[in-house]
PDB file of C-alpha atoms in Angstrom:
ATOM      1  CA  MET A  18      12.548   5.794  -4.502  1.00 48.00           C
ATOM      2  CA  GLN A  19      12.968   3.874  -1.663  1.00 56.00           C
ATOM      3  CA  LEU A  20      11.033   5.741   0.410  1.00 59.00           C
ATOM      4  CA  ASN A  21       8.412   5.405  -1.148  1.00 83.00           C
ATOM      5  CA  ILE A  22       6.584   2.470  -1.445  1.00 91.00           C
ATOM      6  CA  LEU A  23       6.733   2.098   2.199  1.00 94.00           C
ATOM      7  CA  ASN A  24       3.157   2.000   2.283  1.00 95.00           C
ATOM      8  CA  LYS A  25       2.871  -0.456  -0.895  1.00 96.00           C
ATOM      9  CA  LYS A  26       1.691  -3.834  -0.651  1.00 98.00           C
ATOM     10  CA  PRO A  27       4.279  -6.109  -2.840  1.00 98.00           C
ATOM     11  CA  LYS A  28       2.458  -9.251  -4.827  1.00 98.00           C
ATOM     12  CA  ARG A  29       4.278 -11.971  -6.288  1.00 98.00           C
ATOM     13  CA  LEU A  30       3.649 -11.770  -9.841  1.00 98.00           C
ATOM     14  CA  TRP A  31       6.029 -15.763 -10.103  1.00 97.00           C
ATOM     15  CA  GLU A  32       5.051 -19.100  -8.887  1.00 96.00           C
ATOM     16  CA  TRP A  33       8.576 -20.798  -7.559  1.00 96.00           C
ATOM     17  CA  ARG A  34       9.642 -23.501  -5.871  1.00 96.00           C
ATOM     18  CA  GLU A  35      11.216 -23.868  -2.744  1.00 94.00           C
ATOM     19  CA  TYR A  36      14.504 -25.988  -1.504  1.00 94.00           C
ATOM     20  CA  LYS A  37      16.174 -26.874   1.355  1.00 91.00           C
ATOM     21  CA  LYS A  38      18.725 -24.052   1.112  1.00 90.00           C
ATOM     22  CA  GLY A  39      15.939 -21.903  -0.621  1.00 92.00           C
ATOM     23  CA  SER A  40      13.419 -20.950  -3.603  1.00 96.00           C
ATOM     24  CA  LEU A  41      13.760 -20.693  -7.405  1.00 96.00           C
ATOM     25  CA  ILE A  42      10.952 -18.840  -9.022  1.00 96.00           C
ATOM     26  CA  GLU A  43       9.679 -19.474 -12.727  1.00 94.00           C
ATOM     27  CA  ASN A  44      11.987 -16.625 -14.365  1.00 93.00           C
ATOM     28  CA  GLY A  45      15.963 -18.301 -12.793  1.00 94.00           C
ATOM     29  CA  ILE A  46      15.919 -15.818  -9.825  1.00 95.00           C
ATOM     30  CA  VAL A  47      17.656 -17.915  -7.019  1.00 96.00           C
ATOM     31  CA  LEU A  48      16.577 -16.998  -3.635  1.00 96.00           C
ATOM     32  CA  ASN A  49      19.093 -18.179  -0.520  1.00 95.00           C
ATOM     33  CA  LYS A  50      16.157 -18.700   2.926  1.00 94.00           C
ATOM     34  CA  THR A  51      16.079 -15.200   3.190  1.00 94.00           C
ATOM     35  CA  ALA A  52      15.230 -13.543   0.636  1.00 96.00           C
ATOM     36  CA  THR A  53      12.831 -16.704   0.586  1.00 96.00           C
ATOM     37  CA  PHE A  54      10.834 -15.352   3.832  1.00 97.00           C
ATOM     38  CA  ILE A  55      10.159 -11.696   2.005  1.00 97.00           C
ATOM     39  CA  TRP A  56       9.608 -13.115  -0.781  1.00 98.00           C
ATOM     40  CA  LYS A  57       6.359 -15.494   0.577  1.00 97.00           C
ATOM     41  CA  LEU A  58       5.374 -12.102   2.338  1.00 98.00           C
ATOM     42  CA  CYS A  59       4.720 -10.386  -1.058  1.00 98.00           C
ATOM     43  CA  ASP A  60       1.655 -11.707  -1.055  1.00 98.00           C
ATOM     44  CA  GLY A  61      -0.036  -8.280  -2.197  1.00 98.00           C
ATOM     45  CA  LYS A  62      -2.229  -8.248   1.416  1.00 98.00           C
ATOM     46  CA  ARG A  63       0.741  -6.597   3.524  1.00 98.00           C
ATOM     47  CA  SER A  64       3.324  -3.049   2.525  1.00 98.00           C
ATOM     48  CA  VAL A  65       6.661  -3.150   2.617  1.00 98.00           C
ATOM     49  CA  ASN A  66       6.413  -1.740   6.208  1.00 97.00           C
ATOM     50  CA  GLN A  67       4.776  -4.519   7.500  1.00 98.00           C
ATOM     51  CA  ILE A  68       7.443  -6.641   6.103  1.00 98.00           C
ATOM     52  CA  ILE A  69       9.718  -5.012   7.229  1.00 98.00           C
ATOM     53  CA  ARG A  70       8.441  -5.826  10.951  1.00 97.00           C
ATOM     54  CA  GLU A  71       7.809  -9.367   9.712  1.00 98.00           C
ATOM     55  CA  VAL A  72      11.801  -9.750   9.008  1.00 98.00           C
ATOM     56  CA  LEU A  73      12.357  -8.406  12.147  1.00 97.00           C
ATOM     57  CA  LYS A  74      10.689 -10.396  14.623  1.00 96.00           C
ATOM     58  CA  LYS A  75      12.192 -13.625  12.714  1.00 96.00           C
ATOM     59  CA  TYR A  76      16.250 -12.561  12.295  1.00 94.00           C
ATOM     60  CA  ASN A  77      17.893 -10.940  15.676  1.00 88.00           C
ATOM     61  CA  THR A  78      19.503  -7.569  13.685  1.00 93.00           C
ATOM     62  CA  SER A  79      18.967  -3.919  13.228  1.00 96.00           C
ATOM     63  CA  GLU A  80      16.039  -1.919  11.916  1.00 95.00           C
ATOM     64  CA  GLU A  81      18.029  -0.111   9.380  1.00 96.00           C
ATOM     65  CA  ARG A  82      20.117  -3.462   8.085  1.00 96.00           C
ATOM     66  CA  VAL A  83      16.748  -4.977   8.129  1.00 97.00           C
ATOM     67  CA  LYS A  84      14.569  -1.965   6.496  1.00 96.00           C
ATOM     68  CA  GLY A  85      17.492  -1.397   3.907  1.00 95.00           C
ATOM     69  CA  ASP A  86      17.731  -5.261   3.146  1.00 95.00           C
ATOM     70  CA  VAL A  87      14.005  -5.431   2.258  1.00 97.00           C
ATOM     71  CA  LEU A  88      14.038  -2.204   0.022  1.00 96.00           C
ATOM     72  CA  ASP A  89      16.879  -3.025  -1.930  1.00 95.00           C
ATOM     73  CA  TRP A  90      15.557  -6.840  -2.097  1.00 95.00           C
ATOM     74  CA  ILE A  91      11.972  -5.189  -3.527  1.00 96.00           C
ATOM     75  CA  GLU A  92      13.679  -2.951  -5.540  1.00 94.00           C
ATOM     76  CA  THR A  93      15.312  -5.955  -7.263  1.00 95.00           C
ATOM     77  CA  LEU A  94      12.342  -7.852  -7.584  1.00 96.00           C
ATOM     78  CA  LEU A  95      11.079  -4.705  -8.936  1.00 96.00           C
ATOM     79  CA  LYS A  96      13.795  -4.642 -11.677  1.00 96.00           C
ATOM     80  CA  GLU A  97      13.575  -8.768 -12.110  1.00 96.00           C
ATOM     81  CA  LYS A  98       9.245  -7.912 -13.015  1.00 96.00           C
ATOM     82  CA  THR A  99       9.151 -10.580 -10.749  1.00 97.00           C
ATOM     83  CA  ILE A 100       6.606  -8.610  -8.131  1.00 98.00           C
ATOM     84  CA  GLU A 101       3.832  -5.720  -8.500  1.00 97.00           C
ATOM     85  CA  LEU A 102       3.560  -2.882  -6.016  1.00 97.00           C
ATOM     86  CA  ASN A 103      -0.430  -2.141  -5.613  1.00 94.00           C
TER      87      ASN A 103
END
């Protein structure tokens, strides 16, 4: 499924609160700073590919790792029904 979502645009379905060390989605999911960065990019305007590129700009790590981590996180958010893909 992961490769099929690269051109989709994830959109947040829940409100959240941001704290110093991360965020809390209203449904109870706790996000660290990196997950919060990805969460904020799930605005329904950026594709998953664009989100991967933004994460690559911010963090000094390999493209392969970023792609895998972002895709895994997007899948988790989908399973938890906290985002939708358009």
